[in-house]
Coordinates of C-alpha atoms in Angstrom, one line a residue:
X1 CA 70.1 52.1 61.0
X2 CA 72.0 52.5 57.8
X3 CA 69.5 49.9 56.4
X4 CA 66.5 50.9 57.4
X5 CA 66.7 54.6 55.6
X6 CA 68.0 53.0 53.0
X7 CA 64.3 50.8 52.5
X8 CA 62.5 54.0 53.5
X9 CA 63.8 55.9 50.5
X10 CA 63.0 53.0 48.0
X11 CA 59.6 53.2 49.0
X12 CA 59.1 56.9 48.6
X13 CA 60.5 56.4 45.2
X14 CA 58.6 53.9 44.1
X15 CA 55.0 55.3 45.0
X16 CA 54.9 58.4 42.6
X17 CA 55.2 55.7 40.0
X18 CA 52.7 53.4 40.6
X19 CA 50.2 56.5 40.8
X20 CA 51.0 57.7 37.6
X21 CA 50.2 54.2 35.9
X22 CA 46.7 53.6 37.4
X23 CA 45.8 57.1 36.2
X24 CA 46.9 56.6 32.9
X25 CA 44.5 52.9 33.1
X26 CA 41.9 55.2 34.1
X27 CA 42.0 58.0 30.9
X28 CA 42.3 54.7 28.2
X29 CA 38.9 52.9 29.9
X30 CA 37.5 55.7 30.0
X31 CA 38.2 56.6 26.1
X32 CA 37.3 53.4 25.3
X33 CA 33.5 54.1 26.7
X34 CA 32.9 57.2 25.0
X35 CA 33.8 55.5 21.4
X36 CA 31.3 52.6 22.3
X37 CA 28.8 55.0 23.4
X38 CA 29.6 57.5 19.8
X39 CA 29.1 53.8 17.8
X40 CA 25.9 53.2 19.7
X41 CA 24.6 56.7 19.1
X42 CA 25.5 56.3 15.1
X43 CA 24.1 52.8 15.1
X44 CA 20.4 54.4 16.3
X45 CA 20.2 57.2 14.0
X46 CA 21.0 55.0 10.7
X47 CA 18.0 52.8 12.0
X48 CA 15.9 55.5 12.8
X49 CA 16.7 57.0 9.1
X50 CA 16.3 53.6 7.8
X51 CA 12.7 53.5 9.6
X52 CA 11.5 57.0 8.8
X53 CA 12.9 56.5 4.3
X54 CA 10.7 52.6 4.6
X55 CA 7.4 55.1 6.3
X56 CA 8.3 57.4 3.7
X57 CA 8.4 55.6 0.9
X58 CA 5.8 52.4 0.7
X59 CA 6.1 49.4 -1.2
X60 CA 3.6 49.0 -3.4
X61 CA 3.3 47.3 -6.8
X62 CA 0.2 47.0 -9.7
X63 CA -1.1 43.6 -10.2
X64 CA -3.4 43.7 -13.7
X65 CA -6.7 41.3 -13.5
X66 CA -8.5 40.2 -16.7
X67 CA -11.5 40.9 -14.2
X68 CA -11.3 43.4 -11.1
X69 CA -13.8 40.4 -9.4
X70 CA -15.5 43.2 -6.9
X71 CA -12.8 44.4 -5.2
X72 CA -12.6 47.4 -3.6
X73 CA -10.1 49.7 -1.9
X74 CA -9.2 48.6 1.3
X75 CA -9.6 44.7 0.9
X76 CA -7.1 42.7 2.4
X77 CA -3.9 41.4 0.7
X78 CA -2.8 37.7 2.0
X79 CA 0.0 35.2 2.0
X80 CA -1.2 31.8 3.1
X81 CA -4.3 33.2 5.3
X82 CA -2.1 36.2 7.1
X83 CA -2.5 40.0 6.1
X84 CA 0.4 41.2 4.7
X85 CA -1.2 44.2 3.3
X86 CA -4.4 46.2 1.3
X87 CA -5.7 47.3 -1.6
X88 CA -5.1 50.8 -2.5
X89 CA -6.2 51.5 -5.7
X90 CA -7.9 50.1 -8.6
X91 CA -7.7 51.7 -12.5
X92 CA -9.0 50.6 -15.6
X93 CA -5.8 50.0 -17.9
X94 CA -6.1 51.4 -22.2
X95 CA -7.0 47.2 -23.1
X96 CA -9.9 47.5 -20.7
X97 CA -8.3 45.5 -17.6
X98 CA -8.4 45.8 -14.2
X99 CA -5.1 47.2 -12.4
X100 CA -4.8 46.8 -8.5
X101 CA -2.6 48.8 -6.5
X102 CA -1.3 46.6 -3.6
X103 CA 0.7 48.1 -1.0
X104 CA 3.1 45.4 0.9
X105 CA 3.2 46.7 4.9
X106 CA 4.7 43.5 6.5
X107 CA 8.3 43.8 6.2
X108 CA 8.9 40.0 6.2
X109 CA 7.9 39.8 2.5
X110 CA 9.6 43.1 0.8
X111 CA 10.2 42.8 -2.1
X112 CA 8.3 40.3 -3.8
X113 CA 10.0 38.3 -6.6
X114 CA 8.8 38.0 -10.2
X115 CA 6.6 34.6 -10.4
X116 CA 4.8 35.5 -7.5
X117 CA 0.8 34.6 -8.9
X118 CA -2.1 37.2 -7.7
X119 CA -5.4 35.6 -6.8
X120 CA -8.7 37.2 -6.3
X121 CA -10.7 35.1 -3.8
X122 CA -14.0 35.0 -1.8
X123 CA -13.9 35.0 1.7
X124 CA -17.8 33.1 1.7
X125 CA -21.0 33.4 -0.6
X126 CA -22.6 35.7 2.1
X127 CA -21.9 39.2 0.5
X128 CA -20.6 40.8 -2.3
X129 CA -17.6 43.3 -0.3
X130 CA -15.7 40.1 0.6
X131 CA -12.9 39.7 -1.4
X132 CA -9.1 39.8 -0.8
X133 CA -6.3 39.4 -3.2
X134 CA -4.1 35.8 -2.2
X135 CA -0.7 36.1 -2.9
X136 CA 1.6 32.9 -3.9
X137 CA 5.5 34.0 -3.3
X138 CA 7.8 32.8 -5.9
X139 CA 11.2 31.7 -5.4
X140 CA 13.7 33.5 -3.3
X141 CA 15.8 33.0 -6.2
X142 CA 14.0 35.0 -8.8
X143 CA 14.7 38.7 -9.5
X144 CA 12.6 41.5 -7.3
X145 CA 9.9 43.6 -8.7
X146 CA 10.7 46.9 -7.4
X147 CA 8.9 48.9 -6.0
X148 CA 6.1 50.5 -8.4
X149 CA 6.7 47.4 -10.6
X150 CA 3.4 44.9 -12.3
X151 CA 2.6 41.7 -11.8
X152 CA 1.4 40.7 -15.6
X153 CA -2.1 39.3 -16.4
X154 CA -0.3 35.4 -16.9
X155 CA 0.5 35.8 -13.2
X156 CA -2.7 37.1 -12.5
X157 CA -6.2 34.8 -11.7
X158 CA -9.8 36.5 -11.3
X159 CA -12.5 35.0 -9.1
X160 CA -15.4 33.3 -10.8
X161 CA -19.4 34.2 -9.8
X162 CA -22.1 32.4 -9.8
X163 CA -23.8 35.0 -12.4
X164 CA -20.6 34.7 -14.5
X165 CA -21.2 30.3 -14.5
X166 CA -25.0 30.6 -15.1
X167 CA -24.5 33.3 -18.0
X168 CA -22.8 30.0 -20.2
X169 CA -26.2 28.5 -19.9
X170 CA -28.8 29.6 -23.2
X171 CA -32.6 31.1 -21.5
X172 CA -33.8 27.5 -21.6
X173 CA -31.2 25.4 -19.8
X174 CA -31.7 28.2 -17.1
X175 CA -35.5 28.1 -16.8
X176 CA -35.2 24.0 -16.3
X177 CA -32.2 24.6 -13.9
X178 CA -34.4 27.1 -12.0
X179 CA -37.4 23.9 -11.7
X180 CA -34.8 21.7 -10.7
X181 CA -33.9 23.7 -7.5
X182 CA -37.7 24.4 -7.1
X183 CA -37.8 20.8 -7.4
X184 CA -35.0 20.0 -4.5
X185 CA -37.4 22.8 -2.2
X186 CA -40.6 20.7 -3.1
X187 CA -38.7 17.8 -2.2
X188 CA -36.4 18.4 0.7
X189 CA -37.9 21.4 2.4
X190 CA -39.7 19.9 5.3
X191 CA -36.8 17.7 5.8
X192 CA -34.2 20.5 6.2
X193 CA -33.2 19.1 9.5
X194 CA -32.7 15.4 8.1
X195 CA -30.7 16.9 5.3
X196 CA -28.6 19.2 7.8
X197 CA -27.6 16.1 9.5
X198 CA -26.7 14.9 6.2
X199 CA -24.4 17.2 5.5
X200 CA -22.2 16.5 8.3
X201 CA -21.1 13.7 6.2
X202 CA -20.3 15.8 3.5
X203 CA -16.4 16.7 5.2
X204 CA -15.5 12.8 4.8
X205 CA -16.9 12.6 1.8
X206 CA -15.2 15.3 -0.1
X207 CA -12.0 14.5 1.9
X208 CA -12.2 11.0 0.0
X209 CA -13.2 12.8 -3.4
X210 CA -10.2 14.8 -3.1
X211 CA -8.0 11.8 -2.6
X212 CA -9.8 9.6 -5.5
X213 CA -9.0 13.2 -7.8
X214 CA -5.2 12.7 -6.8
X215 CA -5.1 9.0 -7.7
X216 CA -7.0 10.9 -11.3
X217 CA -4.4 13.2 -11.3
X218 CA -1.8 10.7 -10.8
X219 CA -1.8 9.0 -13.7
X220 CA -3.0 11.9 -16.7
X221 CA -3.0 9.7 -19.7
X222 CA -5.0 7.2 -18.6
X223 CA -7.6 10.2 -17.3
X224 CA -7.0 11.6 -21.2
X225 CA -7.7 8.6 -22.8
X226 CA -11.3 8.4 -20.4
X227 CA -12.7 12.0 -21.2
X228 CA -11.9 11.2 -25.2
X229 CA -13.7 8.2 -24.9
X230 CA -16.5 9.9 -22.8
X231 CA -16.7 13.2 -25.5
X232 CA -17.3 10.1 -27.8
X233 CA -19.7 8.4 -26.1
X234 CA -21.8 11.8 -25.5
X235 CA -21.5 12.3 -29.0
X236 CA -22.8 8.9 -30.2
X237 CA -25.5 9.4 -27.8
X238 CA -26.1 12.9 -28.9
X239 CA -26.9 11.5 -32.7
X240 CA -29.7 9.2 -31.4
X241 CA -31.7 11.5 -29.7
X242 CA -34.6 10.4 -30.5
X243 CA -34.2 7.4 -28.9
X244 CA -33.2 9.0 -26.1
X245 CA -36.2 10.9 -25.5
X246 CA -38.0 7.7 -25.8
X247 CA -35.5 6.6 -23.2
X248 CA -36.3 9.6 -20.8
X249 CA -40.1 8.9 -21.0
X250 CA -39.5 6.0 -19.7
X251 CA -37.9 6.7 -17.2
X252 CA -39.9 9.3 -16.3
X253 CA -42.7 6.4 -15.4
X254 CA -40.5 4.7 -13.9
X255 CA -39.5 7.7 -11.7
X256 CA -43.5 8.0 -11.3
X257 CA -43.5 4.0 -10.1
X258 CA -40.9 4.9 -7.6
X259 CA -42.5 8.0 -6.0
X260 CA -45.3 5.8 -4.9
X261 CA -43.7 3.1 -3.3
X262 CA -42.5 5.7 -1.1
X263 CA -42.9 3.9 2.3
X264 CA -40.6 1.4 0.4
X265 CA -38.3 3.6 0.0
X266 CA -37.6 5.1 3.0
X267 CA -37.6 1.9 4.9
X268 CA -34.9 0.6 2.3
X269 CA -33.0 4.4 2.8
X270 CA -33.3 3.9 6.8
X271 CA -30.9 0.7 6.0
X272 CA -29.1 2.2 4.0
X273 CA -26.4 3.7 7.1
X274 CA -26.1 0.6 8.8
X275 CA -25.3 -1.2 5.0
X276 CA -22.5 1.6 4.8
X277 CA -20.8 1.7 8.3
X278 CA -20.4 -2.5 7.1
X279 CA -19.3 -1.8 3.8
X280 CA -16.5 1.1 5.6
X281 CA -15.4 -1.5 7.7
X282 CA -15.1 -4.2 4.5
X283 CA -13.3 -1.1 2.7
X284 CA -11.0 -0.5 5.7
X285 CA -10.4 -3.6 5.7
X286 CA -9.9 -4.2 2.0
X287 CA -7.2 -1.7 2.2
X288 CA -4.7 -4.4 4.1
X289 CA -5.8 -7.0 1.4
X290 CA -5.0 -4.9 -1.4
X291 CA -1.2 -4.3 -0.3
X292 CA -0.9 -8.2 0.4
X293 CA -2.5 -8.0 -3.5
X294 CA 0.4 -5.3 -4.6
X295 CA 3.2 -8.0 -5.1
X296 CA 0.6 -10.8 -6.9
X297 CA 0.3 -7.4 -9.2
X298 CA 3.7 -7.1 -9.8
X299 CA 4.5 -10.6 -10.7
X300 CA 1.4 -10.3 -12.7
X301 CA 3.1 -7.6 -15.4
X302 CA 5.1 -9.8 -17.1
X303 CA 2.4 -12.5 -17.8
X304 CA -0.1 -10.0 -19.5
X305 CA 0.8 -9.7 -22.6
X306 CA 0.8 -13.6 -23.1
X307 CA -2.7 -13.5 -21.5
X308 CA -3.9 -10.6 -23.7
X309 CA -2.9 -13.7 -27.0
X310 CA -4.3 -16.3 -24.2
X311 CA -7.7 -14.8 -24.2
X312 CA -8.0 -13.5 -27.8
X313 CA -7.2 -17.3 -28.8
X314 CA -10.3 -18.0 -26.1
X315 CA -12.8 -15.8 -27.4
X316 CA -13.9 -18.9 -30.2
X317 CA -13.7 -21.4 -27.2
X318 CA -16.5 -19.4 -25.5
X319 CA -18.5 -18.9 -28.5
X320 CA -18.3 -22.4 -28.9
X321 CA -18.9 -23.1 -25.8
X322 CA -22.6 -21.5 -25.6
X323 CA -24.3 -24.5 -26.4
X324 CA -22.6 -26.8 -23.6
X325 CA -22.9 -24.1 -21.1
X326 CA -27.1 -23.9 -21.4
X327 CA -27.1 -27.7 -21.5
X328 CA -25.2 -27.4 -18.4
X329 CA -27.6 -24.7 -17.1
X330 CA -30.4 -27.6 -18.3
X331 CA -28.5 -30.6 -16.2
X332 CA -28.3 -28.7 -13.2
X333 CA -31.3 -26.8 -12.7
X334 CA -34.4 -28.2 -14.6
X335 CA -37.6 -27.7 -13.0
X336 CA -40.0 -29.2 -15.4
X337 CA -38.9 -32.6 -15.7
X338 CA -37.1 -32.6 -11.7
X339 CA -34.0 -34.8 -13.4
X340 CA -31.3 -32.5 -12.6
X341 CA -28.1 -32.0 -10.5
X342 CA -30.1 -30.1 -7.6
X343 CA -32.8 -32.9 -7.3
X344 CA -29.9 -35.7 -7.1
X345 CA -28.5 -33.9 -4.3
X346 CA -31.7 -33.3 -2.2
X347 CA -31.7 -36.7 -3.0
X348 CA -28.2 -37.5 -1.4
X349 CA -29.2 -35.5 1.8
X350 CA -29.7 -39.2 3.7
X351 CA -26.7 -40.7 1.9
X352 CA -24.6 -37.7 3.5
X353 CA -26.3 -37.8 7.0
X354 CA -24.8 -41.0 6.7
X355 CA -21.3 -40.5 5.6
X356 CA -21.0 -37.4 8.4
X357 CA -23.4 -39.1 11.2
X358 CA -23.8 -39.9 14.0
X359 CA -26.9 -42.4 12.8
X360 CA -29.6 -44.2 15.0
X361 CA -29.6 -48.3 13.6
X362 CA -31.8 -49.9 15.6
X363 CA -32.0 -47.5 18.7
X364 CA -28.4 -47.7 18.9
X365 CA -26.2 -44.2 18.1
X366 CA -23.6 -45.5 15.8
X367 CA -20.7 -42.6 14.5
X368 CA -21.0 -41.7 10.3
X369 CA -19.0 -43.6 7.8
X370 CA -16.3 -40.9 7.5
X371 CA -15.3 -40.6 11.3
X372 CA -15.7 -44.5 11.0
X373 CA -13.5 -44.5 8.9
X374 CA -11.2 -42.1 9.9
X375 CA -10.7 -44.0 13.5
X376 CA -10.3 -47.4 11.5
X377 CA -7.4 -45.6 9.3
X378 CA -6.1 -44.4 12.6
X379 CA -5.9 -47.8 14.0
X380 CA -4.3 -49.3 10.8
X381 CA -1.3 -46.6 10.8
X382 CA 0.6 -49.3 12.6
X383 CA 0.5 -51.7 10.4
X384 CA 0.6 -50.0 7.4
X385 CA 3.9 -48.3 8.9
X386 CA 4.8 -52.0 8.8
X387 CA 3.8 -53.1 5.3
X388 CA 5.5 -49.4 3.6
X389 CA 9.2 -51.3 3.1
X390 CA 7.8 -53.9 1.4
X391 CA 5.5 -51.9 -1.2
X392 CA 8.0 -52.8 -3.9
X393 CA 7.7 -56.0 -3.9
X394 CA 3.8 -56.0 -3.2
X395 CA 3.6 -53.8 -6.1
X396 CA 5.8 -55.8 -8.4
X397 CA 3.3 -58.8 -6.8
X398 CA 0.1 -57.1 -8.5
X399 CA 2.3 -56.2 -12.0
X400 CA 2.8 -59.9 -12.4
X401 CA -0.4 -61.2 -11.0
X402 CA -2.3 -58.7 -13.5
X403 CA -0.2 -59.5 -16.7
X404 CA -0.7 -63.9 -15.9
X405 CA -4.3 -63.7 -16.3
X406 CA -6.0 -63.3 -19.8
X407 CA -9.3 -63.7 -21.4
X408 CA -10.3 -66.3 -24.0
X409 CA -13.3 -67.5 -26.0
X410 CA -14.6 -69.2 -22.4
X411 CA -13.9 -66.2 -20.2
X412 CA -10.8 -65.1 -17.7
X413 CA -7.7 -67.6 -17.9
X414 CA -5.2 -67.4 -15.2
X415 CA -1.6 -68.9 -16.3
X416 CA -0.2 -70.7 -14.0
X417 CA 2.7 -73.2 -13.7
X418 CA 4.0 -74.6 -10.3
X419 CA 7.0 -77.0 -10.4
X420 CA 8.0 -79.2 -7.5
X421 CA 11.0 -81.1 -7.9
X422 CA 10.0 -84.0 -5.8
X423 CA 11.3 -86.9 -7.7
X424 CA 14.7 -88.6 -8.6
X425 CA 15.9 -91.1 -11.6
X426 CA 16.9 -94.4 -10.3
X427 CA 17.8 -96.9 -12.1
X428 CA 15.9 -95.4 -15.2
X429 CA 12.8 -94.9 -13.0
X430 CA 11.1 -92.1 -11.5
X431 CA 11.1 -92.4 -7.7
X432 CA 9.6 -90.0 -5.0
X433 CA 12.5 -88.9 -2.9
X434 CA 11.5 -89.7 1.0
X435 CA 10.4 -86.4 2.6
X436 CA 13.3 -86.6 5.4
X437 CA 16.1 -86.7 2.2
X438 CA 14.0 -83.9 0.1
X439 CA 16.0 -81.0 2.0
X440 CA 19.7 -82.9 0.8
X441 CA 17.8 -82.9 -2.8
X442 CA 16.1 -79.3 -2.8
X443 CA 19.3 -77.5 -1.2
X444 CA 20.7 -76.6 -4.7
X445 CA 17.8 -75.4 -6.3
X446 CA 15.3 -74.3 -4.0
X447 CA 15.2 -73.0 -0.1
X448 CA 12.3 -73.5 1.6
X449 CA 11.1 -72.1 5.7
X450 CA 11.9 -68.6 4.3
X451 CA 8.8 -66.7 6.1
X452 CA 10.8 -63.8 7.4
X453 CA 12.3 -62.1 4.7
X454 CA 13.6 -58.8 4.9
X455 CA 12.5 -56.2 2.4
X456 CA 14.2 -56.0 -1.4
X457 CA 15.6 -59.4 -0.9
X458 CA 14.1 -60.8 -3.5
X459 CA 16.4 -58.8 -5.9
X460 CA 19.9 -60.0 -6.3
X461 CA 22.3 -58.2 -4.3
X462 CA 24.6 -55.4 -6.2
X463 CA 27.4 -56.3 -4.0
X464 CA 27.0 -52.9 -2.1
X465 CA 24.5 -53.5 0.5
X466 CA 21.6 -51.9 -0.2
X467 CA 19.5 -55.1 -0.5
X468 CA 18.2 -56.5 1.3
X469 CA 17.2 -53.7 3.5
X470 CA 16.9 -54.1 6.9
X471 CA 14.9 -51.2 8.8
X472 CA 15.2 -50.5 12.1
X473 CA 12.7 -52.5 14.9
X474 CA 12.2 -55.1 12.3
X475 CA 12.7 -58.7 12.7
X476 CA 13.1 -59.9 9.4
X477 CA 16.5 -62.1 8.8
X478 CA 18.7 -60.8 6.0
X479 CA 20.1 -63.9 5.5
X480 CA 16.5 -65.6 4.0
X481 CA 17.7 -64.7 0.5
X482 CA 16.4 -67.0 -2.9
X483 CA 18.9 -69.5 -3.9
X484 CA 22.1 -68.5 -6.9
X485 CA 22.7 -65.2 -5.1

């Protein structure tokens, strides 16, 4: 019992306590929602007041234009194609230039940065109102122009007209250009469609243009040294005028001769397009055979300059060489006297149908000389597999065969001097030794029923076995070897 009160009362105890924790849990969560929900509030108004200063206050910046290129309030500001703003004004500065007001209204590109180039462009050649100012950002790097702030005139470029390009041409220049394009209307207006179709070409074209003007670009000097060259080649030309009018006359008949072989033409014109889609496909293939051509190139740059010396000390050789080359020309193609190169080998046609065959001989199909031939070296390989170990000594053969013959008063003299040692001295005479004891008697200084020698072994042997040399699957004895060795 005395227990049981006693638990009772620590549990009456302890509740009040836990009750007055979770209420204090309670007041600190919920002070800790109303200072998020104050940040929150604070947050909102400083973007609100950032919003409403930015509405207040645009950004906007002068950009001054040698020419104001007929623009006109409202036109379009870009960055790479995309609006970023408009036009707002345009003023006529104290040195007589154009100054455009451009206010910035996408946020992405406030403030622009000095460097940043201003270009008046044409949207097409349709109208007049069609132009928008194309802006080229600079650096993130570089310093802002603030707001109210120029873009100089070096930053600045104005669009060129037409009116503007034709106004460098004198009254003259533009009457003739005006009877050439009357000219182009004479000539191509009632074959607009053909020349519409035409210019579907023109994309690939200028797309390869562009690329050739890279290559151009690529390498400046080389396109420096060509225009000075070319400004004085026009001006060589330019002093002989008068035979360049000559020159145009001509050619001005010759223009006339053309225009009536007009059926000619356009037959040779309707070939034309199947010519090129060949010549593409050579090109596009040409392209592979110039890189396999790239490392030839390469190992080609060291060698120049001793060609450049190579072909300066030529130059005398091929002015030398004039006369030889039209007797040449004479010896192969002659047509008067029919004594050249090209009648010998019409001549030769028989002599070839021969050599290549097949040939009819008496009704009988017989192969050419050359496959004849061929088969019978063929056939042969055996044996001259055979005879190649033993060239040396067949070759040493002919040396020595060649240097006993000579020629004399009476003709061709072959020296020769065999030497049998068939006899002995008996008794002070001369006697033929019997043919069963001329073995005994030969055995020092002669060997004789050597027919299977084996190659080299007619050379003394070094003592280290390379002679005589016996090859493998032959069945020459190494033991046949001359006498004294």
């Amino acid at each position: 019992m005395r227990t049981a009160s006693v638990a009772r009362l620590s549990v009456r105890l302890e509740g009040p306590t836990r009750g007055r924790e979770s209420e204090s849990k309670v007041r600190d969560s919920r002070l800790i929602g109303r200072i998020v929900a104050l940040a929150a509030v604070i947050v909102g108004v400083a973007a609100v007041a950032i919003v409403l200063l930015n509405s207040g206050s645009p950004y906007k910046v002068k950009a001054v234009f040698q020419n104001a290129s007929q623009l006109v309030k409202g036109d379009l500001v870009q960055v790479a194609g995309a609006p970023v703003g408009k036009v707002t004004d345009l003023a006529l500065t104290p040195d007589g230039q154009a100054a455009a007001t451009l206010q910035i209204t996408d946020g992405g590109y406030k403030p622009l940065h000095k460097g940043t180039v201003a270009t008046v462009r044409q949207a097409s050649l349709s109208g007049v109102a069609n132009r928008y100012v194309n802006l080229t950002l600079a650096g993130p790097d570089a310093p802002e122009i603030r707001n109210g702030e120029t873009i100089p005139a070096s930053d600045t470029h104005s669009a060129v007209d037409l009116d503007q390009l034709f106004d460098i041409f004198d009254p003259q220049t533009r009457e003739s250009l005006r009877g050439t394009i009357r000219g182009f209307d004479t000539l191509y207006g009632a074959r607009s469609q053909q020349l519409a179709r035409a210019y579907l070409f023109l994309n690939p074209s200028l797309a390869s243009s562009s690329r050739l003007f890279s290559e151009l670009d690529f390498d400046t000097p080389m396109l420096e040294r060509f225009i000075t060259a070319s400004s004085k080649f026009v001006t060589d030309v330019a002093q002989r005028r008068n035979d360049l009018s000559g020159l145009i006359d001509h050619l001005a008949t010759a223009l006339g001769a053309i225009g009536d072989q007009k059926a000619s033409l356009a037959q040779a014109i309707s070939l034309l397009p199947p010519f090129m889609r060949r010549a593409n496909t050579t090109f596009v293939n040409l392209r592979h055979a110039l890189d396999d051509l790239t490392p030839l190139v390469n190992a080609s740059k060291p060698v120049a300059p001793k060609l450049r010396r190579f072909l300066a000390q030529l130059r005398p050789l091929a002015h030398d060489a004039r006369p030889t080359l039209r007797d040449l020309a004479a010896l192969t193609l002659d047509p008067q006297h029919h004594n050249d190169l090209v009648t010998l080998t019409n001549s030769t046609i028989p002599v070839r149908d021969i050599a290549i065959g097949p040939v009819n001989v008496g009704g009988t199909s017989r192969p050419g000389a050359f496959p004849d031939s061929t088969q019978a070296l063929l056939t042969s390989t055996p044996e001259l597999g055979f005879a190649r170990p033993y060239a040396p000594e067949l070759t040493d053969w002919f040396n020595s065969f060649g240097h006993s013959g000579v020629y004399d008063a009476l003709g061709g003299v072959a020296r020769s001097a065999p030497s049998v040692n068939a006899v002995a001295l008996v008794n002070g005479l001369l006697t033929i030794i019997p043919p069963e004891l001329r073995p005994m008697a030969l055995t020092s200084a002669a060997s004789i029923g050597q027919r299977n020698r084996c190659p080299g072994a007619v050379e003394r042997n070094p003592g280290d076995g390379s002679t005589p040399y016996h090859p493998p699957g032959y069945d020459c004895d190494p033991t046949q070897i001359p006498p004294g060795q």
